[in-house]
mmJSON file of the N, C-alpha and C atoms, coordinates in Angstrom:
{"data_MODEL":{"atom_site":{
"group_PDB":["ATOM","ATOM","ATOM","ATOM","ATOM","ATOM","ATOM","ATOM","ATOM","ATOM","ATOM","ATOM","ATOM","ATOM","ATOM","ATOM","ATOM","ATOM","ATOM","ATOM","ATOM","ATOM","ATOM","ATOM","ATOM","ATOM","ATOM","ATOM","ATOM","ATOM","ATOM","ATOM","ATOM","ATOM","ATOM","ATOM","ATOM","ATOM","ATOM","ATOM","ATOM","ATOM","ATOM","ATOM","ATOM","ATOM","ATOM","ATOM","ATOM","ATOM","ATOM","ATOM","ATOM","ATOM","ATOM","ATOM","ATOM","ATOM","ATOM","ATOM","ATOM","ATOM","ATOM","ATOM","ATOM","ATOM","ATOM","ATOM","ATOM","ATOM","ATOM","ATOM","ATOM","ATOM","ATOM","ATOM","ATOM","ATOM","ATOM","ATOM","ATOM","ATOM","ATOM","ATOM","ATOM","ATOM","ATOM","ATOM","ATOM","ATOM","ATOM","ATOM","ATOM","ATOM","ATOM","ATOM","ATOM","ATOM","ATOM","ATOM","ATOM","ATOM","ATOM","ATOM","ATOM","ATOM","ATOM","ATOM","ATOM","ATOM","ATOM","ATOM","ATOM","ATOM","ATOM","ATOM","ATOM","ATOM","ATOM","ATOM","ATOM","ATOM","ATOM","ATOM","ATOM","ATOM","ATOM","ATOM","ATOM","ATOM","ATOM","ATOM","ATOM","ATOM","ATOM","ATOM","ATOM","ATOM","ATOM","ATOM","ATOM","ATOM","ATOM","ATOM","ATOM","ATOM","ATOM","ATOM","ATOM","ATOM","ATOM","ATOM","ATOM","ATOM","ATOM","ATOM","ATOM","ATOM","ATOM","ATOM","ATOM","ATOM","ATOM","ATOM","ATOM","ATOM","ATOM","ATOM","ATOM","ATOM","ATOM","ATOM","ATOM","ATOM","ATOM","ATOM","ATOM","ATOM","ATOM","ATOM","ATOM","ATOM","ATOM","ATOM","ATOM","ATOM","ATOM","ATOM","ATOM","ATOM","ATOM","ATOM","ATOM","ATOM","ATOM","ATOM","ATOM","ATOM"],
"id":[1,2,3,4,5,6,7,8,9,10,11,12,13,14,15,16,17,18,19,20,21,22,23,24,25,26,27,28,29,30,31,32,33,34,35,36,37,38,39,40,41,42,43,44,45,46,47,48,49,50,51,52,53,54,55,56,57,58,59,60,61,62,63,64,65,66,67,68,69,70,71,72,73,74,75,76,77,78,79,80,81,82,83,84,85,86,87,88,89,90,91,92,93,94,95,96,97,98,99,100,101,102,103,104,105,106,107,108,109,110,111,112,113,114,115,116,117,118,119,120,121,122,123,124,125,126,127,128,129,130,131,132,133,134,135,136,137,138,139,140,141,142,143,144,145,146,147,148,149,150,151,152,153,154,155,156,157,158,159,160,161,162,163,164,165,166,167,168,169,170,171,172,173,174,175,176,177,178,179,180,181,182,183,184,185,186,187,188,189,190,191,192,193,194,195,196,197,198],
"type_symbol":["N","C","C","N","C","C","N","C","C","N","C","C","N","C","C","N","C","C","N","C","C","N","C","C","N","C","C","N","C","C","N","C","C","N","C","C","N","C","C","N","C","C","N","C","C","N","C","C","N","C","C","N","C","C","N","C","C","N","C","C","N","C","C","N","C","C","N","C","C","N","C","C","N","C","C","N","C","C","N","C","C","N","C","C","N","C","C","N","C","C","N","C","C","N","C","C","N","C","C","N","C","C","N","C","C","N","C","C","N","C","C","N","C","C","N","C","C","N","C","C","N","C","C","N","C","C","N","C","C","N","C","C","N","C","C","N","C","C","N","C","C","N","C","C","N","C","C","N","C","C","N","C","C","N","C","C","N","C","C","N","C","C","N","C","C","N","C","C","N","C","C","N","C","C","N","C","C","N","C","C","N","C","C","N","C","C","N","C","C","N","C","C","N","C","C","N","C","C"],
"label_atom_id":["N","CA","C","N","CA","C","N","CA","C","N","CA","C","N","CA","C","N","CA","C","N","CA","C","N","CA","C","N","CA","C","N","CA","C","N","CA","C","N","CA","C","N","CA","C","N","CA","C","N","CA","C","N","CA","C","N","CA","C","N","CA","C","N","CA","C","N","CA","C","N","CA","C","N","CA","C","N","CA","C","N","CA","C","N","CA","C","N","CA","C","N","CA","C","N","CA","C","N","CA","C","N","CA","C","N","CA","C","N","CA","C","N","CA","C","N","CA","C","N","CA","C","N","CA","C","N","CA","C","N","CA","C","N","CA","C","N","CA","C","N","CA","C","N","CA","C","N","CA","C","N","CA","C","N","CA","C","N","CA","C","N","CA","C","N","CA","C","N","CA","C","N","CA","C","N","CA","C","N","CA","C","N","CA","C","N","CA","C","N","CA","C","N","CA","C","N","CA","C","N","CA","C","N","CA","C","N","CA","C","N","CA","C","N","CA","C","N","CA","C","N","CA","C","N","CA","C","N","CA","C"],
"label_alt_id":[null,null,null,null,null,null,null,null,null,null,null,null,null,null,null,null,null,null,null,null,null,null,null,null,null,null,null,null,null,null,null,null,null,null,null,null,null,null,null,null,null,null,null,null,null,null,null,null,null,null,null,null,null,null,null,null,null,null,null,null,null,null,null,null,null,null,null,null,null,null,null,null,null,null,null,null,null,null,null,null,null,null,null,null,null,null,null,null,null,null,null,null,null,null,null,null,null,null,null,null,null,null,null,null,null,null,null,null,null,null,null,null,null,null,null,null,null,null,null,null,null,null,null,null,null,null,null,null,null,null,null,null,null,null,null,null,null,null,null,null,null,null,null,null,null,null,null,null,null,null,null,null,null,null,null,null,null,null,null,null,null,null,null,null,null,null,null,null,null,null,null,null,null,null,null,null,null,null,null,null,null,null,null,null,null,null,null,null,null,null,null,null,null,null,null,null,null,null],
"label_comp_id":["MET","MET","MET","THR","THR","THR","LYS","LYS","LYS","GLY","GLY","GLY","MET","MET","MET","VAL","VAL","VAL","THR","THR","THR","VAL","VAL","VAL","ARG","ARG","ARG","LEU","LEU","LEU","VAL","VAL","VAL","LEU","LEU","LEU","ALA","ALA","ALA","ASP","ASP","ASP","GLY","GLY","GLY","GLY","GLY","GLY","GLY","GLY","GLY","PHE","PHE","PHE","HIS","HIS","HIS","ASP","ASP","ASP","GLU","GLU","GLU","GLU","GLU","GLU","VAL","VAL","VAL","HIS","HIS","HIS","VAL","VAL","VAL","PRO","PRO","PRO","ALA","ALA","ALA","ALA","ALA","ALA","SER","SER","SER","LEU","LEU","LEU","ALA","ALA","ALA","GLY","GLY","GLY","TYR","TYR","TYR","ASP","ASP","ASP","ARG","ARG","ARG","LEU","LEU","LEU","ILE","ILE","ILE","ASP","ASP","ASP","CYS","CYS","CYS","LEU","LEU","LEU","ARG","ARG","ARG","GLU","GLU","GLU","ASP","ASP","ASP","PRO","PRO","PRO","GLU","GLU","GLU","VAL","VAL","VAL","LEU","LEU","LEU","LYS","LYS","LYS","ARG","ARG","ARG","LEU","LEU","LEU","HIS","HIS","HIS","VAL","VAL","VAL","ASP","ASP","ASP","VAL","VAL","VAL","GLU","GLU","GLU","ARG","ARG","ARG","LEU","LEU","LEU","SER","SER","SER","ALA","ALA","ALA","ALA","ALA","ALA","TYR","TYR","TYR","ILE","ILE","ILE","VAL","VAL","VAL","SER","SER","SER","ARG","ARG","ARG","SER","SER","SER"],
"label_asym_id":["A","A","A","A","A","A","A","A","A","A","A","A","A","A","A","A","A","A","A","A","A","A","A","A","A","A","A","A","A","A","A","A","A","A","A","A","A","A","A","A","A","A","A","A","A","A","A","A","A","A","A","A","A","A","A","A","A","A","A","A","A","A","A","A","A","A","A","A","A","A","A","A","A","A","A","A","A","A","A","A","A","A","A","A","A","A","A","A","A","A","A","A","A","A","A","A","A","A","A","A","A","A","A","A","A","A","A","A","A","A","A","A","A","A","A","A","A","A","A","A","A","A","A","A","A","A","A","A","A","A","A","A","A","A","A","A","A","A","A","A","A","A","A","A","A","A","A","A","A","A","A","A","A","A","A","A","A","A","A","A","A","A","A","A","A","A","A","A","A","A","A","A","A","A","A","A","A","A","A","A","A","A","A","A","A","A","A","A","A","A","A","A","A","A","A","A","A","A"],
"label_entity_id":["1","1","1","1","1","1","1","1","1","1","1","1","1","1","1","1","1","1","1","1","1","1","1","1","1","1","1","1","1","1","1","1","1","1","1","1","1","1","1","1","1","1","1","1","1","1","1","1","1","1","1","1","1","1","1","1","1","1","1","1","1","1","1","1","1","1","1","1","1","1","1","1","1","1","1","1","1","1","1","1","1","1","1","1","1","1","1","1","1","1","1","1","1","1","1","1","1","1","1","1","1","1","1","1","1","1","1","1","1","1","1","1","1","1","1","1","1","1","1","1","1","1","1","1","1","1","1","1","1","1","1","1","1","1","1","1","1","1","1","1","1","1","1","1","1","1","1","1","1","1","1","1","1","1","1","1","1","1","1","1","1","1","1","1","1","1","1","1","1","1","1","1","1","1","1","1","1","1","1","1","1","1","1","1","1","1","1","1","1","1","1","1","1","1","1","1","1","1"],
"label_seq_id":[1,1,1,2,2,2,3,3,3,4,4,4,5,5,5,6,6,6,7,7,7,8,8,8,9,9,9,10,10,10,11,11,11,12,12,12,13,13,13,14,14,14,15,15,15,16,16,16,17,17,17,18,18,18,19,19,19,20,20,20,21,21,21,22,22,22,23,23,23,24,24,24,25,25,25,26,26,26,27,27,27,28,28,28,29,29,29,30,30,30,31,31,31,32,32,32,33,33,33,34,34,34,35,35,35,36,36,36,37,37,37,38,38,38,39,39,39,40,40,40,41,41,41,42,42,42,43,43,43,44,44,44,45,45,45,46,46,46,47,47,47,48,48,48,49,49,49,50,50,50,51,51,51,52,52,52,53,53,53,54,54,54,55,55,55,56,56,56,57,57,57,58,58,58,59,59,59,60,60,60,61,61,61,62,62,62,63,63,63,64,64,64,65,65,65,66,66,66],
"pdbx_PDB_ins_code":[null,null,null,null,null,null,null,null,null,null,null,null,null,null,null,null,null,null,null,null,null,null,null,null,null,null,null,null,null,null,null,null,null,null,null,null,null,null,null,null,null,null,null,null,null,null,null,null,null,null,null,null,null,null,null,null,null,null,null,null,null,null,null,null,null,null,null,null,null,null,null,null,null,null,null,null,null,null,null,null,null,null,null,null,null,null,null,null,null,null,null,null,null,null,null,null,null,null,null,null,null,null,null,null,null,null,null,null,null,null,null,null,null,null,null,null,null,null,null,null,null,null,null,null,null,null,null,null,null,null,null,null,null,null,null,null,null,null,null,null,null,null,null,null,null,null,null,null,null,null,null,null,null,null,null,null,null,null,null,null,null,null,null,null,null,null,null,null,null,null,null,null,null,null,null,null,null,null,null,null,null,null,null,null,null,null,null,null,null,null,null,null,null,null,null,null,null,null],
"Cartn_x":[1.079,-0.182,1.176,0.01,0.991,1.013,2.346,2.671,1.284,0.82,-0.083,-1.605,-1.719,-2.774,-3.746,-5.246,-6.176,-6.431,-6.793,-7.716,-8.729,-9.866,-11.303,-11.984,-12.921,-13.47,-14.588,-15.552,-16.704,-17.798,-18.848,-19.817,-21.108,-21.181,-22.311,-23.344,-24.426,-26.076,-26.004,-25.911,-26.013,-27.283,-28.076,-29.066,-30.029,-29.92,-30.277,-29.607,-27.887,-27.145,-26.392,-24.692,-23.609,-22.07,-21.558,-20.042,-19.521,-17.88,-17.083,-16.031,-15.403,-14.972,-13.506,-12.611,-11.365,-10.906,-11.049,-10.602,-9.162,-9.026,-7.613,-7.914,-7.93,-7.761,-7.101,-6.496,-5.938,-6.215,-4.622,-5.146,-5.468,-4.858,-5.278,-6.993,-7.486,-8.724,-9.564,-9.237,-9.934,-9.481,-8.379,-8.356,-9.379,-9.684,-11.089,-12.005,-12.7,-14.0,-14.381,-15.566,-15.455,-15.777,-16.425,-17.227,-16.605,-16.339,-15.777,-16.591,-17.826,-19.023,-19.191,-18.493,-19.256,-17.677,-16.718,-15.386,-15.649,-16.156,-16.21,-17.238,-18.33,-19.281,-18.818,-17.88,-17.947,-16.702,-15.181,-13.889,-13.074,-13.783,-12.966,-11.447,-10.825,-9.697,-10.333,-10.976,-11.806,-12.652,-13.464,-13.891,-13.773,-12.253,-11.782,-10.917,-10.802,-10.398,-11.693,-12.474,-13.338,-14.902,-16.499,-17.445,-18.284,-18.959,-19.382,-20.41,-21.277,-23.305,-23.763,-23.833,-24.467,-25.444,-26.549,-27.803,-27.149,-26.214,-26.08,-25.053,-24.42,-23.395,-24.236,-23.336,-24.433,-23.474,-22.07,-20.618,-19.463,-19.078,-17.042,-16.604,-15.078,-14.874,-13.412,-12.148,-10.529,-10.075,-8.897,-8.361,-7.493,-6.881,-5.458,-4.304,-4.075,-3.044,-1.509,-1.694,0.18,0.815],
"Cartn_y":[-0.959,-0.083,1.362,2.209,3.498,4.306,4.994,5.695,7.277,7.072,8.727,7.717,6.088,5.576,4.97,5.22,4.773,3.317,2.371,1.274,0.967,1.408,1.631,0.128,-0.662,-1.777,-1.18,-1.339,-0.988,-2.23,-2.295,-3.669,-2.871,-4.027,-3.945,-4.506,-3.684,-5.273,-5.227,-6.731,-7.429,-8.636,-7.86,-9.244,-9.639,-9.028,-10.024,-10.487,-10.484,-10.544,-9.339,-9.848,-8.821,-9.21,-7.835,-8.253,-6.975,-7.26,-6.492,-6.248,-4.63,-5.162,-4.023,-3.97,-3.168,-1.977,-0.927,0.737,1.232,1.842,2.464,4.053,5.168,6.4,7.678,8.699,10.058,9.627,9.702,10.287,11.631,12.001,13.396,13.767,13.684,13.117,13.278,12.285,11.973,12.795,13.545,14.853,15.764,15.771,17.348,17.038,15.86,15.491,14.68,15.317,14.45,13.189,12.936,10.806,10.604,9.564,8.556,8.496,8.837,8.561,10.364,11.025,12.023,12.616,12.004,11.378,10.799,10.197,8.877,9.767,10.282,11.128,12.348,13.149,14.646,14.878,13.468,14.425,14.31,15.59,15.266,14.183,13.677,13.069,11.352,11.54,10.123,9.952,10.402,10.713,9.818,10.478,10.134,8.543,8.282,7.098,5.693,6.218,5.159,5.779,5.073,5.312,4.497,5.047,4.565,4.523,3.29,3.242,3.239,4.644,5.178,4.327,4.185,3.618,1.748,1.18,-0.406,0.088,0.937,0.77,1.086,-0.031,-0.81,-0.124,-0.095,0.454,0.818,1.608,1.379,1.597,1.759,2.058,1.814,1.956,2.54,0.887,-0.053,-0.943,-0.632,0.542,0.567,1.67,2.295,3.775,3.021,3.576,3.57,4.995],
"Cartn_z":[0.23,0.257,-0.052,-0.833,-0.798,0.782,0.586,2.393,2.089,2.908,3.444,3.515,3.012,2.219,3.745,3.443,4.533,3.779,4.648,4.279,4.326,4.458,4.446,4.3,5.077,4.515,4.669,3.13,3.188,3.281,3.942,4.192,3.101,2.121,1.57,1.276,1.555,0.888,-0.373,-0.263,-2.075,-2.413,-2.175,-3.184,-1.316,-0.62,0.954,1.433,0.813,1.573,1.927,2.482,2.086,2.466,1.241,1.262,1.679,1.858,2.2,0.461,0.877,0.533,0.509,0.573,1.069,0.087,0.602,-0.471,0.224,-0.659,-0.012,-0.368,0.537,0.338,0.805,0.524,1.464,2.797,3.207,4.251,4.611,3.869,4.032,3.688,3.195,2.825,4.061,4.918,6.064,7.206,6.931,8.048,7.839,6.557,6.091,6.902,7.57,7.658,9.249,9.749,10.907,11.123,9.689,9.237,8.325,8.849,7.453,5.818,6.661,5.337,4.977,5.587,3.91,3.648,4.052,3.053,1.728,2.581,1.327,-0.329,0.598,-0.805,-1.279,0.055,-0.957,-1.706,-1.083,-0.801,-2.442,-3.412,-4.885,-5.172,-4.319,-4.099,-4.132,-3.405,-2.921,-4.636,-4.513,-5.6,-6.835,-7.022,-7.876,-8.106,-7.459,-7.265,-7.236,-6.415,-6.437,-6.11,-6.727,-6.605,-5.74,-4.407,-3.344,-3.748,-3.867,-3.768,-2.605,-2.004,-1.167,-0.116,-1.369,-1.059,-0.321,-0.842,-0.595,0.946,0.67,2.268,3.454,4.376,5.441,6.965,6.263,7.167,6.275,7.021,6.488,7.859,7.937,8.501,9.04,9.156,8.888,9.381,8.283,9.169,9.523,8.603,8.855,8.109,8.573,8.172,7.98,6.99,6.144,6.281],
"occupancy":[1.0,1.0,1.0,1.0,1.0,1.0,1.0,1.0,1.0,1.0,1.0,1.0,1.0,1.0,1.0,1.0,1.0,1.0,1.0,1.0,1.0,1.0,1.0,1.0,1.0,1.0,1.0,1.0,1.0,1.0,1.0,1.0,1.0,1.0,1.0,1.0,1.0,1.0,1.0,1.0,1.0,1.0,1.0,1.0,1.0,1.0,1.0,1.0,1.0,1.0,1.0,1.0,1.0,1.0,1.0,1.0,1.0,1.0,1.0,1.0,1.0,1.0,1.0,1.0,1.0,1.0,1.0,1.0,1.0,1.0,1.0,1.0,1.0,1.0,1.0,1.0,1.0,1.0,1.0,1.0,1.0,1.0,1.0,1.0,1.0,1.0,1.0,1.0,1.0,1.0,1.0,1.0,1.0,1.0,1.0,1.0,1.0,1.0,1.0,1.0,1.0,1.0,1.0,1.0,1.0,1.0,1.0,1.0,1.0,1.0,1.0,1.0,1.0,1.0,1.0,1.0,1.0,1.0,1.0,1.0,1.0,1.0,1.0,1.0,1.0,1.0,1.0,1.0,1.0,1.0,1.0,1.0,1.0,1.0,1.0,1.0,1.0,1.0,1.0,1.0,1.0,1.0,1.0,1.0,1.0,1.0,1.0,1.0,1.0,1.0,1.0,1.0,1.0,1.0,1.0,1.0,1.0,1.0,1.0,1.0,1.0,1.0,1.0,1.0,1.0,1.0,1.0,1.0,1.0,1.0,1.0,1.0,1.0,1.0,1.0,1.0,1.0,1.0,1.0,1.0,1.0,1.0,1.0,1.0,1.0,1.0,1.0,1.0,1.0,1.0,1.0,1.0,1.0,1.0,1.0,1.0,1.0,1.0],
"B_iso_or_equiv":[0.0,0.0,0.0,0.0,0.0,0.0,0.0,0.0,0.0,0.0,0.0,0.0,0.0,0.0,0.0,0.0,0.0,0.0,0.0,0.0,0.0,0.0,0.0,0.0,0.0,0.0,0.0,0.0,0.0,0.0,0.0,0.0,0.0,0.0,0.0,0.0,0.0,0.0,0.0,0.0,0.0,0.0,0.0,0.0,0.0,0.0,0.0,0.0,0.0,0.0,0.0,0.0,0.0,0.0,0.0,0.0,0.0,0.0,0.0,0.0,0.0,0.0,0.0,0.0,0.0,0.0,0.0,0.0,0.0,0.0,0.0,0.0,0.0,0.0,0.0,0.0,0.0,0.0,0.0,0.0,0.0,0.0,0.0,0.0,0.0,0.0,0.0,0.0,0.0,0.0,0.0,0.0,0.0,0.0,0.0,0.0,0.0,0.0,0.0,0.0,0.0,0.0,0.0,0.0,0.0,0.0,0.0,0.0,0.0,0.0,0.0,0.0,0.0,0.0,0.0,0.0,0.0,0.0,0.0,0.0,0.0,0.0,0.0,0.0,0.0,0.0,0.0,0.0,0.0,0.0,0.0,0.0,0.0,0.0,0.0,0.0,0.0,0.0,0.0,0.0,0.0,0.0,0.0,0.0,0.0,0.0,0.0,0.0,0.0,0.0,0.0,0.0,0.0,0.0,0.0,0.0,0.0,0.0,0.0,0.0,0.0,0.0,0.0,0.0,0.0,0.0,0.0,0.0,0.0,0.0,0.0,0.0,0.0,0.0,0.0,0.0,0.0,0.0,0.0,0.0,0.0,0.0,0.0,0.0,0.0,0.0,0.0,0.0,0.0,0.0,0.0,0.0,0.0,0.0,0.0,0.0,0.0,0.0],
"pdbx_formal_charge":[null,null,null,null,null,null,null,null,null,null,null,null,null,null,null,null,null,null,null,null,null,null,null,null,null,null,null,null,null,null,null,null,null,null,null,null,null,null,null,null,null,null,null,null,null,null,null,null,null,null,null,null,null,null,null,null,null,null,null,null,null,null,null,null,null,null,null,null,null,null,null,null,null,null,null,null,null,null,null,null,null,null,null,null,null,null,null,null,null,null,null,null,null,null,null,null,null,null,null,null,null,null,null,null,null,null,null,null,null,null,null,null,null,null,null,null,null,null,null,null,null,null,null,null,null,null,null,null,null,null,null,null,null,null,null,null,null,null,null,null,null,null,null,null,null,null,null,null,null,null,null,null,null,null,null,null,null,null,null,null,null,null,null,null,null,null,null,null,null,null,null,null,null,null,null,null,null,null,null,null,null,null,null,null,null,null,null,null,null,null,null,null,null,null,null,null,null,null],
"auth_seq_id":[1,1,1,2,2,2,3,3,3,4,4,4,5,5,5,6,6,6,7,7,7,8,8,8,9,9,9,10,10,10,11,11,11,12,12,12,13,13,13,14,14,14,15,15,15,16,16,16,17,17,17,18,18,18,19,19,19,20,20,20,21,21,21,22,22,22,23,23,23,24,24,24,25,25,25,26,26,26,27,27,27,28,28,28,29,29,29,30,30,30,31,31,31,32,32,32,33,33,33,34,34,34,35,35,35,36,36,36,37,37,37,38,38,38,39,39,39,40,40,40,41,41,41,42,42,42,43,43,43,44,44,44,45,45,45,46,46,46,47,47,47,48,48,48,49,49,49,50,50,50,51,51,51,52,52,52,53,53,53,54,54,54,55,55,55,56,56,56,57,57,57,58,58,58,59,59,59,60,60,60,61,61,61,62,62,62,63,63,63,64,64,64,65,65,65,66,66,66],
"auth_comp_id":["MET","MET","MET","THR","THR","THR","LYS","LYS","LYS","GLY","GLY","GLY","MET","MET","MET","VAL","VAL","VAL","THR","THR","THR","VAL","VAL","VAL","ARG","ARG","ARG","LEU","LEU","LEU","VAL","VAL","VAL","LEU","LEU","LEU","ALA","ALA","ALA","ASP","ASP","ASP","GLY","GLY","GLY","GLY","GLY","GLY","GLY","GLY","GLY","PHE","PHE","PHE","HIS","HIS","HIS","ASP","ASP","ASP","GLU","GLU","GLU","GLU","GLU","GLU","VAL","VAL","VAL","HIS","HIS","HIS","VAL","VAL","VAL","PRO","PRO","PRO","ALA","ALA","ALA","ALA","ALA","ALA","SER","SER","SER","LEU","LEU","LEU","ALA","ALA","ALA","GLY","GLY","GLY","TYR","TYR","TYR","ASP","ASP","ASP","ARG","ARG","ARG","LEU","LEU","LEU","ILE","ILE","ILE","ASP","ASP","ASP","CYS","CYS","CYS","LEU","LEU","LEU","ARG","ARG","ARG","GLU","GLU","GLU","ASP","ASP","ASP","PRO","PRO","PRO","GLU","GLU","GLU","VAL","VAL","VAL","LEU","LEU","LEU","LYS","LYS","LYS","ARG","ARG","ARG","LEU","LEU","LEU","HIS","HIS","HIS","VAL","VAL","VAL","ASP","ASP","ASP","VAL","VAL","VAL","GLU","GLU","GLU","ARG","ARG","ARG","LEU","LEU","LEU","SER","SER","SER","ALA","ALA","ALA","ALA","ALA","ALA","TYR","TYR","TYR","ILE","ILE","ILE","VAL","VAL","VAL","SER","SER","SER","ARG","ARG","ARG","SER","SER","SER"],
"auth_asym_id":["A","A","A","A","A","A","A","A","A","A","A","A","A","A","A","A","A","A","A","A","A","A","A","A","A","A","A","A","A","A","A","A","A","A","A","A","A","A","A","A","A","A","A","A","A","A","A","A","A","A","A","A","A","A","A","A","A","A","A","A","A","A","A","A","A","A","A","A","A","A","A","A","A","A","A","A","A","A","A","A","A","A","A","A","A","A","A","A","A","A","A","A","A","A","A","A","A","A","A","A","A","A","A","A","A","A","A","A","A","A","A","A","A","A","A","A","A","A","A","A","A","A","A","A","A","A","A","A","A","A","A","A","A","A","A","A","A","A","A","A","A","A","A","A","A","A","A","A","A","A","A","A","A","A","A","A","A","A","A","A","A","A","A","A","A","A","A","A","A","A","A","A","A","A","A","A","A","A","A","A","A","A","A","A","A","A","A","A","A","A","A","A","A","A","A","A","A","A"],
"auth_atom_id":["N","CA","C","N","CA","C","N","CA","C","N","CA","C","N","CA","C","N","CA","C","N","CA","C","N","CA","C","N","CA","C","N","CA","C","N","CA","C","N","CA","C","N","CA","C","N","CA","C","N","CA","C","N","CA","C","N","CA","C","N","CA","C","N","CA","C","N","CA","C","N","CA","C","N","CA","C","N","CA","C","N","CA","C","N","CA","C","N","CA","C","N","CA","C","N","CA","C","N","CA","C","N","CA","C","N","CA","C","N","CA","C","N","CA","C","N","CA","C","N","CA","C","N","CA","C","N","CA","C","N","CA","C","N","CA","C","N","CA","C","N","CA","C","N","CA","C","N","CA","C","N","CA","C","N","CA","C","N","CA","C","N","CA","C","N","CA","C","N","CA","C","N","CA","C","N","CA","C","N","CA","C","N","CA","C","N","CA","C","N","CA","C","N","CA","C","N","CA","C","N","CA","C","N","CA","C","N","CA","C","N","CA","C","N","CA","C","N","CA","C","N","CA","C","N","CA","C","N","CA","C"],
"pdbx_PDB_model_num":[1,1,1,1,1,1,1,1,1,1,1,1,1,1,1,1,1,1,1,1,1,1,1,1,1,1,1,1,1,1,1,1,1,1,1,1,1,1,1,1,1,1,1,1,1,1,1,1,1,1,1,1,1,1,1,1,1,1,1,1,1,1,1,1,1,1,1,1,1,1,1,1,1,1,1,1,1,1,1,1,1,1,1,1,1,1,1,1,1,1,1,1,1,1,1,1,1,1,1,1,1,1,1,1,1,1,1,1,1,1,1,1,1,1,1,1,1,1,1,1,1,1,1,1,1,1,1,1,1,1,1,1,1,1,1,1,1,1,1,1,1,1,1,1,1,1,1,1,1,1,1,1,1,1,1,1,1,1,1,1,1,1,1,1,1,1,1,1,1,1,1,1,1,1,1,1,1,1,1,1,1,1,1,1,1,1,1,1,1,1,1,1,1,1,1,1,1,1]
}}}
């Protein structure tokens, strides 16, 4: 993993079940938000890297920082 990145686990609802995915977001992006979900939905640098289907998102939490 690249330095300055944070691993975030997303838990998504999927057809009556759940699955999780790990994504990497810039640590600097997280610093600008009080809530992780706001960072995932609004930060321009995060939005360049991934799309999060917030309708299916059940949970998101930080796994590790580098």
